[in-house]
Coordinates of C-alpha atoms and ligand atoms in Angstrom, one line a residue:
M36 CA 184.7 107.3 142.9
T37 CA 182.2 109.3 145.4
L38 CA 179.3 108.0 146.5
L39 CA 176.9 108.9 148.9
E40 CA 175.3 105.4 151.1
I41 CA 171.6 105.9 152.3
D42 CA 170.9 103.1 154.8
L43 CA 167.3 102.7 155.3
K44 CA 167.8 100.5 158.3
K45 CA 168.7 103.5 159.9
L46 CA 166.1 105.7 158.8
E47 CA 164.0 103.0 160.5
S48 CA 165.8 103.0 163.8
N49 CA 165.3 106.9 164.0
Y50 CA 162.0 106.9 163.0
H51 CA 161.0 104.2 166.0
S52 CA 163.2 106.6 168.3
L53 CA 161.4 109.9 167.6
R54 CA 158.0 107.9 167.7
E55 CA 158.7 107.0 171.5
H56 CA 159.3 110.3 172.3
L57 CA 155.7 111.0 170.9
D58 CA 152.0 110.4 173.0
P59 CA 150.2 107.7 170.7
H60 CA 147.8 110.0 169.3
T61 CA 150.7 112.7 168.3
K62 CA 150.8 112.3 164.8
M63 CA 153.9 112.5 162.3
I64 CA 154.8 114.8 158.9
G65 CA 157.9 113.5 157.7
V66 CA 159.8 116.4 156.2
V67 CA 161.3 115.5 153.0
K68 CA 162.2 118.7 151.4
A69 CA 165.5 119.6 149.3
N70 CA 165.5 115.4 148.1
A71 CA 165.0 114.2 151.9
Y72 CA 168.0 116.5 153.4
G73 CA 170.0 116.0 150.6
S74 CA 169.5 111.9 150.4
I75 CA 166.8 110.1 148.1
S76 CA 163.4 112.0 148.5
G77 CA 161.5 109.3 146.9
L78 CA 162.6 106.3 148.4
I79 CA 162.5 108.2 151.8
A80 CA 159.4 108.9 151.6
Q81 CA 158.3 105.5 150.3
K82 CA 160.2 104.0 153.6
L83 CA 158.4 106.6 155.8
V84 CA 155.0 105.9 154.8
E85 CA 155.4 102.1 154.5
L86 CA 156.7 102.6 158.6
G87 CA 153.4 104.1 158.8
I88 CA 154.1 107.7 158.8
E89 CA 151.0 110.0 158.5
A90 CA 152.1 112.5 156.5
L91 CA 154.8 114.4 154.2
A92 CA 155.9 117.8 153.5
V93 CA 158.3 119.6 151.5
A94 CA 159.1 123.3 150.6
Y95 CA 157.9 123.7 147.2
A96 CA 155.5 122.4 144.8
D97 CA 157.9 121.1 142.3
E98 CA 158.9 118.3 145.0
G99 CA 155.7 117.3 145.6
I100 CA 155.2 117.0 142.2
Q101 CA 158.3 114.3 142.0
L102 CA 157.0 112.8 145.0
R103 CA 153.5 112.0 143.1
Q104 CA 155.2 111.2 140.0
S105 CA 157.5 108.7 141.9
G106 CA 154.1 107.2 143.1
V107 CA 153.6 108.6 146.6
T108 CA 150.2 108.9 147.7
A109 CA 150.5 110.0 151.0
P110 CA 149.0 113.2 151.9
I111 CA 151.6 116.1 151.2
L112 CA 151.9 119.4 152.7
I113 CA 153.8 122.3 150.7
F114 CA 155.3 124.4 153.3
Y115 CA 155.7 127.2 151.1
P116 CA 153.7 127.3 147.9
Q117 CA 154.0 129.7 145.4
I118 CA 151.0 131.5 143.9
A119 CA 152.4 130.4 140.5
R120 CA 151.9 126.5 141.1
F121 CA 148.8 126.9 142.5
K122 CA 147.3 124.9 139.7
D123 CA 149.9 122.2 139.5
I124 CA 149.0 122.2 143.2
I125 CA 145.4 121.1 143.1
H126 CA 146.1 118.9 140.2
H127 CA 148.7 116.8 141.9
N128 CA 146.7 116.4 145.1
L129 CA 148.6 119.0 147.0
E130 CA 148.3 120.5 150.4
P131 CA 149.5 123.9 150.4
V132 CA 149.9 125.8 153.5
L133 CA 148.4 129.0 153.0
Y134 CA 150.0 132.1 154.8
S135 CA 149.3 135.5 153.8
K136 CA 145.4 136.8 152.8
R137 CA 147.1 136.9 148.9
S138 CA 147.7 133.4 149.2
W139 CA 144.4 132.9 150.6
V140 CA 142.4 134.5 147.9
K141 CA 144.4 133.3 145.1
F142 CA 144.4 129.9 146.0
A143 CA 140.9 129.9 146.9
E144 CA 140.1 131.3 143.2
Q145 CA 141.9 128.5 141.8
T146 CA 140.4 125.6 143.7
Q147 CA 136.8 127.4 142.8
A148 CA 138.4 127.4 138.7
E149 CA 139.1 123.8 138.9
Q150 CA 135.6 123.2 140.8
K151 CA 137.0 121.4 144.0
S152 CA 135.5 121.5 147.5
A153 CA 136.8 121.0 150.8
Y154 CA 139.9 121.2 149.2
P155 CA 142.5 120.1 152.3
I156 CA 144.7 122.9 153.3
H157 CA 147.0 124.0 156.3
V158 CA 147.0 127.6 157.5
K159 CA 150.2 128.9 159.1
Y160 CA 150.4 131.8 161.3
N161 CA 153.9 134.0 162.1
T162 CA 154.2 134.4 165.8
G163 CA 157.5 135.6 166.0
L164 CA 160.0 134.1 163.4
N165 CA 159.0 136.6 160.8
R166 CA 159.3 134.5 158.1
I167 CA 156.0 133.8 156.5
G168 CA 152.5 133.1 158.1
F169 CA 149.3 135.4 158.9
D170 CA 149.6 137.8 161.6
P171 CA 147.7 137.2 164.7
N172 CA 145.5 139.9 164.3
E173 CA 144.0 138.3 160.8
T174 CA 142.8 135.2 162.7
D175 CA 139.2 136.5 162.5
W176 CA 140.0 137.1 158.9
V177 CA 140.6 133.4 158.4
L178 CA 137.6 132.7 160.2
G179 CA 135.0 134.9 158.2
Q180 CA 136.7 133.2 155.3
L181 CA 136.5 130.4 156.5
K182 CA 132.8 130.4 156.4
N183 CA 131.8 129.8 152.9
S184 CA 135.2 128.6 151.5
P185 CA 136.3 125.4 149.5
F186 CA 138.5 124.7 152.0
Q187 CA 138.9 122.1 154.4
I188 CA 141.2 123.5 157.1
K189 CA 143.3 120.5 157.9
S190 CA 145.9 122.1 160.1
V191 CA 146.7 125.2 161.9
Y192 CA 150.8 126.1 163.1
T193 CA 153.4 128.1 163.7
H194 CA 156.9 127.5 163.4
L195 CA 159.0 128.3 166.4
G196 CA 162.7 130.1 166.1
Q197 CA 164.4 128.8 169.1
T198 CA 163.8 124.8 169.7
E199 CA 167.5 124.3 169.8
S200 CA 167.3 126.0 173.1
P201 CA 166.2 124.0 176.1
K202 CA 163.3 125.7 178.6
P203 CA 163.0 128.4 179.9
D204 CA 163.1 130.5 176.8
A205 CA 161.7 133.8 177.0
A206 CA 161.4 134.0 172.9
T207 CA 159.5 130.6 172.9
D208 CA 157.5 131.6 175.9
R209 CA 156.2 134.5 173.7
Q210 CA 155.4 132.6 170.4
I211 CA 153.4 130.2 172.5
E212 CA 151.7 133.2 174.4
L213 CA 150.5 134.3 170.7
F214 CA 149.7 130.8 169.3
N215 CA 147.2 130.1 172.3
P216 CA 144.9 132.6 171.5
I217 CA 144.7 131.7 167.7
M218 CA 144.2 128.3 168.9
H219 CA 141.2 129.4 171.3
K220 CA 139.7 131.2 168.5
H221 CA 139.8 128.1 166.0
N222 CA 138.6 125.9 168.5
A223 CA 135.7 128.5 169.4
A224 CA 134.4 128.8 165.5
P225 CA 131.7 126.8 164.9
E226 CA 133.0 125.7 161.2
Q227 CA 135.9 123.9 161.5
M228 CA 138.0 122.1 163.6
P229 CA 142.0 121.7 162.7
E230 CA 144.6 120.0 164.4
Y231 CA 147.4 121.9 165.8
H232 CA 151.4 121.9 165.8
L233 CA 154.7 123.6 166.8
L234 CA 157.6 121.5 166.8
N235 CA 160.5 120.5 164.5
T236 CA 163.3 117.7 165.7
S237 CA 164.6 119.7 168.4
G238 CA 161.0 120.8 169.5
V239 CA 160.2 117.4 170.0
F240 CA 163.3 116.6 172.3
N241 CA 163.4 119.5 174.2
Y242 CA 159.4 120.7 174.6
P243 CA 157.8 117.0 175.4
E244 CA 154.7 119.2 176.6
L245 CA 154.3 121.2 173.2
H246 CA 153.8 118.2 170.8
M247 CA 150.2 118.4 170.1
D248 CA 148.4 116.8 167.4
W249 CA 151.3 116.9 164.8
V250 CA 154.8 117.0 164.7
R251 CA 156.9 118.1 161.9
V252 CA 160.3 116.1 161.9
G253 CA 162.8 116.7 159.1
I254 CA 166.7 116.2 160.9
G255 CA 165.6 113.7 163.0
L256 CA 164.6 111.4 160.5
Y257 CA 168.0 111.7 158.8
G258 CA 170.0 111.1 162.5
F259 CA 170.6 114.5 164.0
A260 CA 168.7 116.5 166.7
N261 CA 171.1 119.1 167.0
H262 CA 172.4 118.6 170.8
P263 CA 174.7 115.5 171.7
R264 CA 172.5 114.0 174.5
W265 CA 169.6 113.8 171.6
N266 CA 171.8 112.7 169.2
Q267 CA 172.2 109.5 171.2
S268 CA 169.2 107.8 170.1
L269 CA 169.7 108.8 166.8
Q270 CA 171.9 107.4 163.6
P271 CA 173.1 109.4 160.7
I272 CA 171.5 107.7 157.6
A273 CA 174.3 108.9 155.2
Q274 CA 177.9 107.9 154.8
L275 CA 179.7 109.9 152.2
K276 CA 183.1 108.2 150.8
T277 CA 185.2 108.1 147.9
N278 CA 188.6 107.0 146.8
I279 CA 192.1 108.8 146.3
T280 CA 192.6 109.9 142.6
Q281 CA 196.1 111.0 142.5
I282 CA 198.9 111.0 145.4
H283 CA 201.6 113.9 145.3
Y284 CA 204.8 114.2 147.1
I285 CA 205.1 117.4 147.9
K286 CA 208.9 119.2 148.6
M287 CA 209.0 122.2 151.4
G288 CA 207.8 125.6 150.0
E289 CA 206.0 123.9 147.6
T290 CA 202.3 125.4 147.3
V291 CA 199.3 123.6 146.6
G292 CA 195.6 124.7 144.5
Y293 CA 194.8 127.8 143.0
N294 CA 196.0 131.2 144.3
C295 CA 198.9 128.9 145.7
G296 CA 196.1 128.7 149.0
W297 CA 198.4 126.6 150.6
K298 CA 202.6 126.2 150.9
A299 CA 204.0 122.9 152.2
P300 CA 205.6 123.6 155.7
E301 CA 208.2 120.2 155.2
N302 CA 208.1 117.7 152.8
T303 CA 205.0 115.8 152.8
R304 CA 202.4 113.8 150.4
I305 CA 198.8 114.8 149.5
A306 CA 196.3 113.1 148.1
V307 CA 193.5 114.6 145.8
L308 CA 190.1 113.3 145.5
P309 CA 187.0 113.5 143.4
I310 CA 184.7 116.3 145.1
G311 CA 184.4 119.5 145.3
H312 CA 182.5 122.7 145.5
A313 CA 180.2 121.8 142.5
D314 CA 179.1 118.9 144.7
G315 CA 178.6 120.7 148.4
F316 CA 181.8 119.9 149.9
S317 CA 181.9 123.6 150.1
R318 CA 185.0 126.3 150.2
Q319 CA 184.1 126.7 153.6
Y320 CA 186.0 123.0 154.2
G321 CA 189.4 124.9 152.8
H322 CA 192.5 125.5 154.6
G323 CA 191.9 122.8 156.9
K324 CA 188.4 123.9 158.6
G325 CA 187.7 120.2 156.6
W326 CA 189.1 117.0 156.9
V327 CA 188.6 113.3 156.2
L328 CA 189.4 110.2 157.4
I329 CA 191.8 107.9 155.5
N330 CA 192.8 104.4 157.7
D331 CA 191.1 106.1 160.4
Q332 CA 193.3 109.1 160.8
K333 CA 192.6 112.6 159.8
A334 CA 193.6 113.8 156.7
P335 CA 193.0 118.1 156.5
V336 CA 192.1 119.9 153.4
V337 CA 194.8 121.8 152.3
G338 CA 194.4 125.4 150.5
N339 CA 191.1 125.8 148.6
V340 CA 188.6 123.3 147.7
C341 CA 188.2 123.4 143.5
M342 CA 184.9 123.0 141.6
D343 CA 185.5 119.5 141.3
M344 CA 188.5 117.9 143.5
V345 CA 190.0 118.8 146.8
M346 CA 192.9 118.2 148.2
V347 CA 194.0 117.0 151.4
E348 CA 197.6 116.2 153.5
I349 CA 197.7 113.0 154.0
G350 CA 201.4 112.4 155.5
D351 CA 202.6 109.4 156.3
I352 CA 199.1 108.0 156.8
P353 CA 198.9 104.7 155.4
C354 CA 197.4 104.7 151.7
S355 CA 197.6 104.6 148.2
E356 CA 196.0 105.9 145.2
G357 CA 192.6 103.8 145.1
T358 CA 192.3 103.8 149.1
E359 CA 188.7 104.9 150.5
V360 CA 188.1 107.5 151.9
V361 CA 185.5 108.4 154.5
I362 CA 184.1 112.4 153.9
I363 CA 181.4 111.6 156.2
G364 CA 180.4 108.8 158.0
A365 CA 181.8 106.7 161.4
G366 CA 184.3 108.9 163.0
I367 CA 183.1 112.1 161.1
R368 CA 179.9 113.4 161.9
A369 CA 178.2 116.0 159.7
D370 CA 177.5 118.1 162.2
E371 CA 180.9 118.6 163.7
L372 CA 182.3 118.9 160.2
A373 CA 179.8 121.3 159.3
E374 CA 180.3 123.4 162.9
N375 CA 184.0 123.9 162.5
A376 CA 183.4 125.2 159.1
G377 CA 180.8 127.8 160.7
T378 CA 177.7 126.5 159.3
I379 CA 175.3 123.3 160.3
S380 CA 174.8 119.7 158.9
Y381 CA 171.0 121.1 157.3
E382 CA 173.4 123.1 154.6
L383 CA 176.1 120.0 154.4
L384 CA 173.6 117.7 153.7
S385 CA 171.0 119.4 151.8
S386 CA 173.7 121.4 149.4
L387 CA 174.9 117.6 148.2
G388 CA 175.0 117.8 144.5
N389 CA 173.2 115.6 142.1
R390 CA 176.6 114.5 140.7
I391 CA 177.1 112.3 143.5
P392 CA 175.4 108.7 143.1
R393 CA 173.3 107.6 145.6
I394 CA 173.1 104.1 146.5
V395 CA 170.7 102.4 149.1
K396 CA 171.5 99.8 152.0
E397 CA 168.4 98.2 152.9
Ligands
PLP673 C1 161.9 122.1 157.2 C2 160.9 122.4 158.2 C3 160.9 121.6 159.2 C4 161.9 120.6 159.7 O1 162.7 121.0 160.6 P1 163.8 119.9 161.1 O2 164.4 121.0 162.1 O3 164.3 119.6 160.0 O4 162.9 118.7 162.1 C5 159.7 121.7 160.3 N1 158.8 122.7 160.2 C6 158.9 123.5 158.7 C7 157.9 124.5 158.6 C8 159.9 123.5 157.9 O5 160.3 124.5 157.2

């Protein structure tokens, strides 16, 4: 059967490796959105808190509520809070990121309705990614609102679009140029002094001078840094393994899978594996774009990936029904497999479905 094994020792080692890159005063927000990048968010969050992480972040309110219900009491940022969930955010003591006048006004109303004061919030500015965030021109509006607000502004940040590019990078420089005056204005305002942050995992490695008060690390905790050089200090925490369900002898000219996706060029053997696109093993890995390791040898995917199963060509690789198969693990990195099929480790990991049982190695 298919299993995702999560190694907490490796998480711990990645956490310490990332810390070593930071000044002692820089704090870490551990990003555990999307089920901790496809692993187990409650467990990963607990472990990170135990290791000393200062805060956690998820994308949406429900993810934060789930962490609270699993007993996590650390500060939890909600990166992309939706107005319909503001009440739940307050009820679960979660810290929203406010990103527009509308989100600000609605959250202020909700906070007052709940009779809260000095409620912790974070403010995000859009400096060029053009995803969410206040326009830099709205800084004065934000500062004006702060005067009598029910909020305590804990941090102010922006998100860089190109931290994977090494310096110098014109787009990053432009974003920093826009962010500097925002920080200056916030610092000059007498009301509240926030802390500041810019960087995700790649940024921690590529922009050591921009670490500031906090960094927001996700993929690095799970063992990837988007560059071979930086990958060396990290270890992928997840291994995806399965076993061969059935083996078929295929004659030259026979086809395999839906739409006769593959035609055998010679007599060969194929193995059928119990994972499919419903589990996050995407159709993108079909037609040889993806492969697995069986007894340390590469077996390419043949034809189309089905919803629940996939077929790989095993030729004369020594194996039989029941033999263990490595889909992601030693000798087969999630980032390489993903790249070969035109995607990235983030998508491969975060789409691993919840039909796959997670097991924990401590
Ligand atoms: C997901 C996310 C991160 C984490 O990025 P990694 O590349 O995984 O380290 C940081 N900041 C924001 C705003 C995010 O949405």
